[in-house]
mmCIF file of C-alpha atoms and ligand atoms in Angstrom:
data_model
loop_
_atom_site.group_PDB
_atom_site.id
_atom_site.type_symbol
_atom_site.label_atom_id
_atom_site.label_comp_id
_atom_site.label_asym_id
_atom_site.label_seq_id
_atom_site.Cartn_x
_atom_site.Cartn_y
_atom_site.Cartn_z
ATOM 1 C CA MET A 1 -16.531 -10.312 23.508
ATOM 2 C CA LYS A 2 -14.735 -12.037 20.652
ATOM 3 C CA LYS A 3 -13.013 -9.557 18.342
ATOM 4 C CA ILE A 4 -12.894 -9.996 14.592
ATOM 5 C CA TYR A 5 -10.309 -8.060 12.631
ATOM 6 C CA PHE A 6 -11.438 -7.318 9.094
ATOM 7 C CA ASP A 7 -9.275 -4.240 8.536
ATOM 8 C CA ASN A 8 -6.124 -5.811 7.138
ATOM 9 C CA VAL A 9 -5.732 -3.185 4.442
ATOM 10 C CA SER A 10 -5.255 -0.640 7.185
ATOM 11 C CA THR A 11 -2.566 -2.676 8.902
ATOM 12 C CA THR A 12 -1.728 -6.297 9.665
ATOM 13 C CA LYS A 13 -0.790 -8.213 12.771
ATOM 14 C CA ILE A 14 2.983 -8.578 13.248
ATOM 15 C CA ASN A 15 4.293 -11.990 12.263
ATOM 16 C CA LYS A 16 5.476 -13.860 15.386
ATOM 17 C CA GLU A 17 8.860 -14.762 13.928
ATOM 18 C CA VAL A 18 9.432 -11.121 12.961
ATOM 19 C CA LEU A 19 8.402 -9.900 16.390
ATOM 20 C CA ASP A 20 10.613 -12.417 18.221
ATOM 21 C CA THR A 21 13.630 -11.465 16.108
ATOM 22 C CA TYR A 22 12.965 -7.778 16.686
ATOM 23 C CA LYS A 23 12.704 -8.267 20.452
ATOM 24 C CA LYS A 24 15.978 -10.195 20.513
ATOM 25 C CA LEU A 25 17.722 -7.496 18.486
ATOM 26 C CA LEU A 26 16.334 -4.753 20.726
ATOM 27 C CA ASP A 27 17.688 -6.559 23.749
ATOM 28 C CA ALA A 28 21.125 -7.024 22.278
ATOM 29 C CA TYR A 29 21.922 -3.924 20.223
ATOM 30 C CA TYR A 30 21.642 -0.209 20.708
ATOM 31 C CA CYS A 31 24.687 1.352 19.039
ATOM 32 C CA ASN A 32 24.493 3.752 16.142
ATOM 33 C CA ALA A 33 24.951 1.836 12.887
ATOM 34 C CA ASP A 34 27.371 4.505 11.695
ATOM 35 C CA ALA A 35 29.626 4.307 14.764
ATOM 36 C CA LEU A 36 33.168 3.237 13.954
ATOM 37 C CA TYR A 37 33.780 0.865 16.895
ATOM 38 C CA ASP A 38 33.113 -2.868 16.607
ATOM 39 C CA ASP A 39 29.532 -2.865 17.926
ATOM 40 C CA GLY A 40 28.507 -0.134 15.504
ATOM 41 C CA VAL A 41 30.183 -1.916 12.607
ATOM 42 C CA GLN A 42 28.369 -5.118 13.537
ATOM 43 C CA ILE A 43 24.976 -3.396 13.313
ATOM 44 C CA TYR A 44 25.989 -1.664 10.094
ATOM 45 C CA ASN A 45 26.932 -5.003 8.565
ATOM 46 C CA MET A 46 23.574 -6.510 9.565
ATOM 47 C CA LEU A 47 21.777 -3.490 8.117
ATOM 48 C CA GLU A 48 23.631 -3.818 4.824
ATOM 49 C CA LYS A 49 22.953 -7.560 4.765
ATOM 50 C CA SER A 50 19.247 -6.771 5.140
ATOM 51 C CA ARG A 51 19.458 -4.286 2.264
ATOM 52 C CA GLU A 52 21.152 -6.934 0.166
ATOM 53 C CA ASN A 53 18.521 -9.570 0.994
ATOM 54 C CA ILE A 54 15.639 -7.202 0.251
ATOM 55 C CA ALA A 55 17.281 -6.275 -3.064
ATOM 56 C CA ARG A 56 17.664 -9.956 -3.971
ATOM 57 C CA LEU A 57 14.036 -10.690 -3.096
ATOM 58 C CA LEU A 58 12.870 -7.790 -5.274
ATOM 59 C CA LYS A 59 15.410 -8.528 -8.031
ATOM 60 C CA VAL A 60 16.957 -5.079 -7.863
ATOM 61 C CA GLN A 61 20.373 -3.848 -6.749
ATOM 62 C CA LYS A 62 21.440 -3.215 -3.178
ATOM 63 C CA GLU A 63 22.048 0.508 -3.824
ATOM 64 C CA GLU A 64 18.450 0.796 -5.049
ATOM 65 C CA ILE A 65 16.931 0.065 -1.623
ATOM 66 C CA ILE A 66 16.292 3.203 0.461
ATOM 67 C CA PHE A 67 14.909 2.519 3.933
ATOM 68 C CA THR A 68 12.133 4.890 4.983
ATOM 69 C CA SER A 69 9.571 5.194 7.764
ATOM 70 C CA GLY A 70 6.899 3.644 5.540
ATOM 71 C CA ALA A 71 5.105 3.997 2.256
ATOM 72 C CA SER A 72 3.982 7.585 2.916
ATOM 73 C CA GLU A 73 7.550 8.771 3.232
ATOM 74 C CA ALA A 74 8.634 6.648 0.270
ATOM 75 C CA ASN A 75 5.850 8.163 -1.872
ATOM 76 C CA SER A 76 6.656 11.722 -0.841
ATOM 77 C CA THR A 77 10.373 11.167 -1.426
ATOM 78 C CA ALA A 78 9.845 9.634 -4.855
ATOM 79 C CA ILE A 79 7.383 12.214 -6.124
ATOM 80 C CA LYS A 80 8.620 15.453 -4.626
ATOM 81 C CA GLY A 81 12.258 14.371 -4.773
ATOM 82 C CA LEU A 82 12.088 13.682 -8.512
ATOM 83 C CA ALA A 83 9.950 16.700 -9.352
ATOM 84 C CA LEU A 84 12.070 19.174 -7.412
ATOM 85 C CA LYS A 85 15.261 17.797 -8.959
ATOM 86 C CA ASN A 86 13.814 18.484 -12.421
ATOM 87 C CA PRO A 87 12.123 21.902 -12.183
ATOM 88 C CA ASN A 88 12.343 22.408 -15.949
ATOM 89 C CA LYS A 89 9.720 19.677 -16.544
ATOM 90 C CA LYS A 90 6.563 20.466 -14.696
ATOM 91 C CA HIS A 91 3.943 17.944 -15.774
ATOM 92 C CA ILE A 92 2.967 14.760 -13.901
ATOM 93 C CA ILE A 93 0.400 12.071 -14.725
ATOM 94 C CA SER A 94 -1.260 10.201 -11.872
ATOM 95 C CA SER A 95 -4.669 8.836 -10.934
ATOM 96 C CA ILE A 96 -7.463 10.470 -9.006
ATOM 97 C CA TYR A 97 -7.554 7.652 -6.440
ATOM 98 C CA GLU A 98 -3.957 7.420 -5.227
ATOM 99 C CA HIS A 99 -3.317 7.106 -1.506
ATOM 100 C CA SER A 100 -3.303 10.480 0.288
ATOM 101 C CA SER A 101 0.501 10.369 0.582
ATOM 102 C CA VAL A 102 0.717 10.504 -3.216
ATOM 103 C CA HIS A 103 -2.329 12.701 -3.744
ATOM 104 C CA ASN A 104 -1.277 15.359 -1.259
ATOM 105 C CA ALA A 105 2.332 15.369 -2.480
ATOM 106 C CA LEU A 106 0.953 16.067 -5.964
ATOM 107 C CA LYS A 107 -1.394 18.760 -4.627
ATOM 108 C CA GLN A 108 1.567 20.417 -2.931
ATOM 109 C CA LEU A 109 3.577 20.417 -6.149
ATOM 110 C CA GLU A 110 0.551 21.838 -7.937
ATOM 111 C CA ASN A 111 -0.354 24.518 -5.424
ATOM 112 C CA ASP A 112 3.054 25.588 -4.122
ATOM 113 C CA PHE A 113 5.511 24.829 -6.919
ATOM 114 C CA GLY A 114 3.550 25.430 -10.141
ATOM 115 C CA TYR A 115 3.420 21.837 -11.411
ATOM 116 C CA GLU A 116 0.588 20.698 -13.640
ATOM 117 C CA ILE A 117 -0.945 17.365 -12.669
ATOM 118 C CA THR A 118 -3.178 15.209 -14.865
ATOM 119 C CA TYR A 119 -5.382 13.082 -12.593
ATOM 120 C CA LEU A 120 -6.670 10.102 -14.583
ATOM 121 C CA SER A 121 -10.027 8.579 -13.663
ATOM 122 C CA PRO A 122 -10.551 4.820 -13.561
ATOM 123 C CA ASN A 123 -12.711 2.925 -16.062
ATOM 124 C CA GLU A 124 -15.830 0.942 -15.079
ATOM 125 C CA LYS A 125 -13.598 -1.868 -13.773
ATOM 126 C CA GLY A 126 -11.909 0.616 -11.456
ATOM 127 C CA GLN A 127 -8.662 0.477 -13.420
ATOM 128 C CA ILE A 128 -6.596 3.215 -14.993
ATOM 129 C CA ASN A 129 -6.495 2.766 -18.782
ATOM 130 C CA LYS A 130 -2.954 2.578 -20.062
ATOM 131 C CA GLU A 131 -4.199 4.300 -23.230
ATOM 132 C CA ASP A 132 -5.069 7.331 -21.090
ATOM 133 C CA VAL A 133 -1.504 7.427 -19.817
ATOM 134 C CA LEU A 134 -0.229 7.341 -23.413
ATOM 135 C CA LYS A 135 -2.642 10.070 -24.547
ATOM 136 C CA ASN A 136 -1.563 12.434 -21.798
ATOM 137 C CA LEU A 137 2.217 12.063 -22.044
ATOM 138 C CA ARG A 138 3.924 15.334 -23.044
ATOM 139 C CA PRO A 139 7.532 16.411 -23.641
ATOM 140 C CA ASP A 140 7.498 18.071 -20.204
ATOM 141 C CA THR A 141 6.070 15.041 -18.360
ATOM 142 C CA ILE A 142 8.622 14.182 -15.724
ATOM 143 C CA LEU A 143 6.674 11.453 -13.917
ATOM 144 C CA VAL A 144 3.848 8.950 -14.164
ATOM 145 C CA SER A 145 2.726 7.664 -10.766
ATOM 146 C CA ILE A 146 0.023 4.996 -10.729
ATOM 147 C CA MET A 147 -0.606 2.633 -7.832
ATOM 148 C CA LEU A 148 -0.589 -1.146 -8.252
ATOM 149 C CA VAL A 149 -3.657 -1.898 -6.108
ATOM 150 C CA ASN A 150 -6.130 0.678 -4.868
ATOM 151 C CA ASN A 151 -6.596 0.547 -1.104
ATOM 152 C CA GLU A 152 -10.306 1.529 -1.127
ATOM 153 C CA ILE A 153 -11.880 -0.537 -3.888
ATOM 154 C CA GLY A 154 -9.176 -3.137 -4.583
ATOM 155 C CA ALA A 155 -8.784 -2.445 -8.316
ATOM 156 C CA ILE A 156 -5.569 -3.917 -9.732
ATOM 157 C CA ASN A 157 -3.858 -1.741 -12.310
ATOM 158 C CA ASP A 158 -1.954 -2.997 -15.333
ATOM 159 C CA ILE A 159 1.379 -1.724 -14.094
ATOM 160 C CA ASN A 160 3.281 -3.859 -16.617
ATOM 161 C CA GLY A 161 1.325 -2.308 -19.483
ATOM 162 C CA ILE A 162 1.838 1.208 -18.142
ATOM 163 C CA LYS A 163 5.569 0.742 -17.602
ATOM 164 C CA GLU A 164 5.976 -0.357 -21.233
ATOM 165 C CA ILE A 165 4.365 2.893 -22.371
ATOM 166 C CA VAL A 166 6.463 5.089 -20.081
ATOM 167 C CA LYS A 167 9.632 3.235 -21.064
ATOM 168 C CA LYS A 168 9.111 4.346 -24.663
ATOM 169 C CA HIS A 169 8.935 7.980 -23.575
ATOM 170 C CA PRO A 170 12.493 9.077 -22.733
ATOM 171 C CA GLY A 171 12.804 11.587 -19.931
ATOM 172 C CA THR A 172 9.630 10.436 -18.163
ATOM 173 C CA TYR A 173 9.938 8.242 -15.067
ATOM 174 C CA PHE A 174 7.484 5.717 -13.692
ATOM 175 C CA HIS A 175 6.709 5.383 -9.989
ATOM 176 C CA THR A 176 4.242 2.946 -8.487
ATOM 177 C CA ASP A 177 2.919 2.494 -4.973
ATOM 178 C CA ILE A 178 2.957 -1.288 -4.538
ATOM 179 C CA THR A 179 1.888 -1.228 -0.861
ATOM 180 C CA GLN A 180 -1.378 -3.140 -1.286
ATOM 181 C CA GLY A 181 -0.110 -5.595 -3.904
ATOM 182 C CA LEU A 182 3.231 -6.723 -2.499
ATOM 183 C CA GLY A 183 3.018 -10.120 -0.830
ATOM 184 C CA LYS A 184 -0.372 -10.737 -2.443
ATOM 185 C CA ILE A 185 0.100 -10.639 -6.196
ATOM 186 C CA ASP A 186 3.192 -11.004 -8.340
ATOM 187 C CA VAL A 187 5.201 -7.793 -8.611
ATOM 188 C CA ASP A 188 7.903 -7.355 -11.239
ATOM 189 C CA LEU A 189 10.030 -4.237 -10.729
ATOM 190 C CA LYS A 190 11.897 -4.535 -14.037
ATOM 191 C CA ASP A 191 11.629 -1.227 -15.943
ATOM 192 C CA ILE A 192 9.940 0.468 -13.001
ATOM 193 C CA ASP A 193 11.976 3.506 -11.964
ATOM 194 C CA MET A 194 10.668 3.833 -8.412
ATOM 195 C CA ALA A 195 8.342 1.833 -6.139
ATOM 196 C CA SER A 196 7.134 2.305 -2.558
ATOM 197 C CA PHE A 197 5.969 -0.108 0.095
ATOM 198 C CA SER A 198 5.411 -0.468 3.783
ATOM 199 C CA ALA A 199 6.318 -3.272 6.203
ATOM 200 C CA HIS A 200 3.180 -3.118 8.337
ATOM 201 C CA LYS A 201 0.931 -4.166 5.440
ATOM 202 C CA ILE A 202 2.845 -7.452 5.132
ATOM 203 C CA HIS A 203 2.903 -8.423 8.817
ATOM 204 C CA GLY A 204 5.946 -6.308 9.621
ATOM 205 C CA LEU A 205 6.654 -3.392 11.927
ATOM 206 C CA LYS A 206 5.065 0.034 11.678
ATOM 207 C CA GLY A 207 7.369 2.928 10.859
ATOM 208 C CA SER A 208 9.209 0.787 8.342
ATOM 209 C CA GLY A 209 9.227 0.861 4.569
ATOM 210 C CA VAL A 210 11.271 1.095 1.424
ATOM 211 C CA LEU A 211 11.610 3.301 -1.580
ATOM 212 C CA VAL A 212 13.066 1.332 -4.448
ATOM 213 C CA LYS A 213 14.874 3.909 -6.543
ATOM 214 C CA LYS A 214 16.747 2.647 -9.551
ATOM 215 C CA LYS A 215 20.324 3.869 -9.871
ATOM 216 C CA HIS A 216 19.709 6.042 -12.938
ATOM 217 C CA VAL A 217 17.040 8.121 -11.141
ATOM 218 C CA GLU A 218 18.262 11.256 -9.410
ATOM 219 C CA ILE A 219 16.135 12.853 -6.728
ATOM 220 C CA LEU A 220 16.433 15.746 -4.321
ATOM 221 C CA PRO A 221 16.699 14.509 -0.715
ATOM 222 C CA LEU A 222 13.750 15.659 1.399
ATOM 223 C CA ILE A 223 15.414 14.870 4.710
ATOM 224 C CA ASN A 224 18.916 16.259 4.807
ATOM 225 C CA GLY A 225 21.449 14.688 7.089
ATOM 226 C CA GLY A 226 24.522 12.526 6.999
ATOM 227 C CA GLN A 227 25.614 9.717 4.732
ATOM 228 C CA GLN A 228 22.745 7.404 5.694
ATOM 229 C CA GLU A 229 20.713 5.906 2.857
ATOM 230 C CA PHE A 230 23.189 7.149 0.234
ATOM 231 C CA GLY A 231 22.601 10.748 1.334
ATOM 232 C CA ILE A 232 18.970 10.587 0.243
ATOM 233 C CA ARG A 233 17.395 10.153 3.647
ATOM 234 C CA GLY A 234 19.297 11.612 6.577
ATOM 235 C CA GLY A 235 18.908 10.655 10.218
ATOM 236 C CA THR A 236 20.290 7.912 12.436
ATOM 237 C CA SER A 237 19.350 4.606 10.831
ATOM 238 C CA ASN A 238 16.407 2.828 12.371
ATOM 239 C CA ALA A 239 18.715 -0.135 11.968
ATOM 240 C CA LEU A 240 16.959 -2.893 13.913
ATOM 241 C CA VAL A 241 13.633 -2.120 12.260
ATOM 242 C CA ASP A 242 15.311 -2.093 8.851
ATOM 243 C CA ILE A 243 17.090 -5.348 9.654
ATOM 244 C CA VAL A 244 13.856 -7.226 10.396
ATOM 245 C CA LEU A 245 12.249 -5.924 7.202
ATOM 246 C CA ALA A 246 14.305 -8.451 5.220
ATOM 247 C CA LYS A 247 12.790 -11.297 7.230
ATOM 248 C CA THR A 248 9.303 -9.765 6.941
ATOM 249 C CA LEU A 249 9.584 -9.566 3.175
ATOM 250 C CA ARG A 250 11.085 -13.036 2.803
ATOM 251 C CA ILE A 251 8.259 -14.614 4.812
ATOM 252 C CA ALA A 252 5.636 -12.631 2.880
ATOM 253 C CA LEU A 253 7.039 -13.586 -0.518
ATOM 254 C CA GLU A 254 7.765 -17.234 0.320
ATOM 255 C CA ASN A 255 4.186 -17.735 1.442
ATOM 256 C CA ARG A 256 2.559 -15.357 -1.004
ATOM 257 C CA GLU A 257 0.771 -17.858 -3.197
ATOM 258 C CA SER A 258 -0.557 -20.114 -0.438
ATOM 259 C CA ASN A 259 -1.625 -17.145 1.722
ATOM 260 C CA TYR A 260 -3.379 -15.504 -1.205
ATOM 261 C CA LYS A 261 -5.161 -18.745 -2.063
ATOM 262 C CA GLU A 262 -6.631 -18.803 1.448
ATOM 263 C CA ILE A 263 -7.619 -15.151 1.231
ATOM 264 C CA ASP A 264 -9.195 -15.715 -2.170
ATOM 265 C CA GLU A 265 -11.291 -18.564 -0.745
ATOM 266 C CA LEU A 266 -12.505 -16.274 2.027
ATOM 267 C CA TYR A 267 -13.361 -13.599 -0.520
ATOM 268 C CA LYS A 268 -15.369 -16.067 -2.614
ATOM 269 C CA TYR A 269 -17.145 -17.399 0.460
ATOM 270 C CA PHE A 270 -17.977 -13.846 1.539
ATOM 271 C CA LYS A 271 -19.441 -13.087 -1.898
ATOM 272 C CA GLU A 272 -21.619 -16.196 -1.766
ATOM 273 C CA ARG A 273 -22.916 -15.449 1.703
ATOM 274 C CA LEU A 274 -23.526 -11.779 0.927
ATOM 275 C CA LYS A 275 -26.073 -12.903 -1.691
ATOM 276 C CA GLU A 276 -28.346 -13.740 1.252
ATOM 277 C CA ILE A 277 -28.660 -10.005 1.895
ATOM 278 C CA PRO A 278 -30.394 -8.416 -1.108
ATOM 279 C CA GLU A 279 -29.990 -4.929 0.380
ATOM 280 C CA ALA A 280 -26.176 -5.221 0.206
ATOM 281 C CA ARG A 281 -24.022 -5.127 -2.888
ATOM 282 C CA ILE A 282 -20.344 -5.362 -3.767
ATOM 283 C CA ASN A 283 -19.029 -2.150 -5.257
ATOM 284 C CA LEU A 284 -16.223 -3.622 -7.306
ATOM 285 C CA ASP A 285 -15.741 -7.264 -8.114
ATOM 286 C CA ASN A 286 -12.663 -8.898 -9.697
ATOM 287 C CA GLY A 287 -10.184 -6.711 -7.869
ATOM 288 C CA ILE A 288 -7.762 -7.986 -5.255
ATOM 289 C CA SER A 289 -9.288 -10.612 -2.937
ATOM 290 C CA THR A 290 -7.839 -9.019 0.197
ATOM 291 C CA LEU A 291 -10.544 -6.398 0.248
ATOM 292 C CA VAL A 292 -14.170 -5.969 -0.581
ATOM 293 C CA ASN A 293 -16.044 -2.703 -0.607
ATOM 294 C CA ILE A 294 -19.791 -3.040 -0.109
ATOM 295 C CA SER A 295 -22.777 -0.706 0.075
ATOM 296 C CA THR A 296 -25.731 -1.230 2.376
ATOM 297 C CA PRO A 297 -28.821 0.881 3.149
ATOM 298 C CA ILE A 298 -27.279 1.819 6.524
ATOM 299 C CA LYS A 299 -25.140 4.947 6.808
ATOM 300 C CA SER A 300 -21.544 3.776 7.029
ATOM 301 C CA GLU A 301 -20.796 5.528 10.306
ATOM 302 C CA VAL A 302 -23.872 3.925 11.899
ATOM 303 C CA LEU A 303 -22.959 0.496 10.546
ATOM 304 C CA LEU A 304 -19.331 0.847 11.577
ATOM 305 C CA ASN A 305 -20.443 1.649 15.074
ATOM 306 C CA ALA A 306 -22.954 -1.212 15.202
ATOM 307 C CA LEU A 307 -20.328 -3.687 13.959
ATOM 308 C CA ASN A 308 -17.818 -2.313 16.436
ATOM 309 C CA ASN A 309 -20.311 -3.032 19.228
ATOM 310 C CA GLU A 310 -20.595 -6.553 17.846
ATOM 311 C CA GLY A 311 -16.789 -6.949 17.991
ATOM 312 C CA ILE A 312 -16.123 -6.516 14.278
ATOM 313 C CA MET A 313 -13.464 -4.097 13.047
ATOM 314 C CA VAL A 314 -13.959 -2.737 9.518
ATOM 315 C CA SER A 315 -13.549 0.720 8.042
ATOM 316 C CA SER A 316 -15.464 3.063 5.848
ATOM 317 C CA LYS A 317 -12.587 4.846 4.164
ATOM 318 C CA SER A 318 -8.818 4.897 4.087
ATOM 319 C CA THR A 319 -7.681 4.991 7.708
ATOM 320 C CA CYS A 320 -5.213 7.755 6.825
ATOM 321 C CA GLY A 321 -8.164 10.025 5.963
ATOM 322 C CA SER A 322 -10.632 8.680 8.534
ATOM 323 C CA LYS A 323 -10.340 11.604 10.931
ATOM 324 C CA LYS A 324 -10.204 14.302 8.317
ATOM 325 C CA ASN A 325 -13.246 15.038 6.273
ATOM 326 C CA GLU A 326 -11.428 13.645 3.291
ATOM 327 C CA LEU A 327 -13.547 12.492 0.366
ATOM 328 C CA ASN A 328 -13.183 8.919 -0.741
ATOM 329 C CA ARG A 329 -11.784 9.664 -4.195
ATOM 330 C CA ALA A 330 -11.870 6.030 -5.299
ATOM 331 C CA LEU A 331 -15.560 5.540 -4.528
ATOM 332 C CA LYS A 332 -16.439 8.845 -6.119
ATOM 333 C CA ALA A 333 -14.520 7.833 -9.249
ATOM 334 C CA ILE A 334 -16.662 4.708 -9.641
ATOM 335 C CA SER A 335 -19.849 6.640 -8.693
ATOM 336 C CA VAL A 336 -20.464 4.971 -5.333
ATOM 337 C CA ASP A 337 -21.976 6.994 -2.488
ATOM 338 C CA GLU A 338 -19.305 6.901 0.216
ATOM 339 C CA ASP A 339 -21.895 7.579 2.933
ATOM 340 C CA TYR A 340 -23.204 4.017 2.585
ATOM 341 C CA ALA A 341 -20.018 2.084 1.803
ATOM 342 C CA ILE A 342 -17.781 0.032 4.063
ATOM 343 C CA ARG A 343 -14.514 -1.805 3.428
ATOM 344 C CA ILE A 344 -13.920 -5.306 4.720
ATOM 345 C CA SER A 345 -10.385 -6.639 4.353
ATOM 346 C CA PHE A 346 -9.180 -10.169 4.866
ATOM 347 C CA ASP A 347 -6.042 -11.882 5.970
ATOM 348 C CA TYR A 348 -5.105 -15.567 5.848
ATOM 349 C CA GLU A 349 -5.724 -15.725 9.599
ATOM 350 C CA ASN A 350 -9.412 -14.879 9.141
ATOM 351 C CA THR A 351 -11.914 -17.735 8.989
ATOM 352 C CA LYS A 352 -15.201 -18.634 7.306
ATOM 353 C CA GLU A 353 -16.804 -18.680 10.772
ATOM 354 C CA GLU A 354 -15.862 -15.025 11.170
ATOM 355 C CA ILE A 355 -17.518 -14.276 7.851
ATOM 356 C CA ASP A 356 -20.634 -16.196 9.003
ATOM 357 C CA TYR A 357 -20.749 -14.062 12.128
ATOM 358 C CA PHE A 358 -20.325 -10.867 10.073
ATOM 359 C CA ILE A 359 -23.194 -11.868 7.773
ATOM 360 C CA GLU A 360 -25.497 -12.633 10.703
ATOM 361 C CA CYS A 361 -24.631 -9.292 12.342
ATOM 362 C CA LEU A 362 -25.208 -7.414 9.086
ATOM 363 C CA LYS A 363 -28.626 -9.083 8.680
ATOM 364 C CA GLU A 364 -29.574 -8.054 12.220
ATOM 365 C CA ASP A 365 -28.267 -4.511 11.764
ATOM 366 C CA ILE A 366 -30.276 -4.077 8.568
ATOM 367 C CA LYS A 367 -33.421 -5.237 10.405
ATOM 368 C CA LYS A 368 -32.665 -2.783 13.178
ATOM 369 C CA TYR A 369 -31.643 0.313 11.237
ATOM 370 C CA VAL A 370 -33.514 0.168 7.932
HETATM 371 N N1 LIG B 401 -0.062 3.573 0.079
HETATM 372 C C1 LIG B 401 -1.125 2.763 0.203
HETATM 373 C C2 LIG B 401 -1.763 2.205 -1.023
HETATM 374 C C3 LIG B 401 -1.609 2.461 1.474
HETATM 375 O O1 LIG B 401 -2.667 1.657 1.601
HETATM 376 C C4 LIG B 401 -0.987 3.031 2.611
HETATM 377 C C5 LIG B 401 -1.478 2.740 4.017
HETATM 378 N N2 LIG B 401 -2.807 3.070 4.231
HETATM 379 C C6 LIG B 401 0.107 3.870 2.415
HETATM 380 C C7 LIG B 401 0.544 4.125 1.135
HETATM 381 C C8 LIG B 401 0.813 4.520 3.584
HETATM 382 O O2 LIG B 401 1.623 3.619 4.259
HETATM 383 P P1 LIG B 401 2.317 3.986 5.641
HETATM 384 O O3 LIG B 401 1.275 3.826 6.665
HETATM 385 O O4 LIG B 401 3.407 2.995 5.791
HETATM 386 O O5 LIG B 401 2.852 5.359 5.529
#
């Protein structure tokens, strides 16, 4: 059976050039990047070159790139690291629909360390109002953490507007999870204190990500160890993985506009074709074109299963919460019943024919189950 992958928000296929480079590196190098003999120094130099290239691509400084195992670790490090370094300021502003790696880090600070968290709800467009950020800032607010693009409903937040507000509030830092926006929409890290992203969402390797932490921000290391990552993240460098991240990011950013144009065309085509099914509706329009959340009269777990049997891979909630009974906070925030919603997410490798097949399957499934 032909398989159709419509779960690109969850992860993406590894770019062939990235994979080939990684395989070659794996074959050739195994020394510790901190070893003092020539082979170690060679890997170290490649690792630092990668850091430099990533910094240039993101228009930040080399010392501001901290390699991590992905966006979850970057989020935890940014949020808990900053909060625990500043225990005299115990208020944080965030949104109710952040990824679980942000949400649960905040819950931990709230429940175990006595922090007070303001969870902002999105407006009818699914976005966090910058005015709400302004209204809730206090002298003891240490951090504002608002994601760029929501991974469930695709809402794009006005990060530039929010950073301007936080900038005018000395002593408060701004962190943003750019995982679902990077490589798709334009991201400007100027005046953003910290940002997190993951390689596997931009056709890179899993277990690879970055925390951008500007030089003026001090955080408490969560993983203690040696001198790696400026003492902020201990442990033997995952050097080869970190080295290929520079290539991953370069390819993603060089092709960003043309790839997104293709994705946007698919999104528009999907919307047009979905009109043929009056029982189905889009839960949030005008968000990012990489993902579309729809509701149908079929229970999402039944539909997911039916589509799976038809060779189509989609999801009903964030994959990180799919095996826990975790509520879909984003859908709840825009008053959508999560029991009937599914998320379809596109990549430039998807085709209109795949969308046609999806639409035909959905029509059949509605006939069968409703
Ligand atoms: N943030 C967002 C917005 C995400 O979509 C994800 C992945 N689902 C993450 C963070 C976590 O990324 P990783 O899998 O690299 O830890």
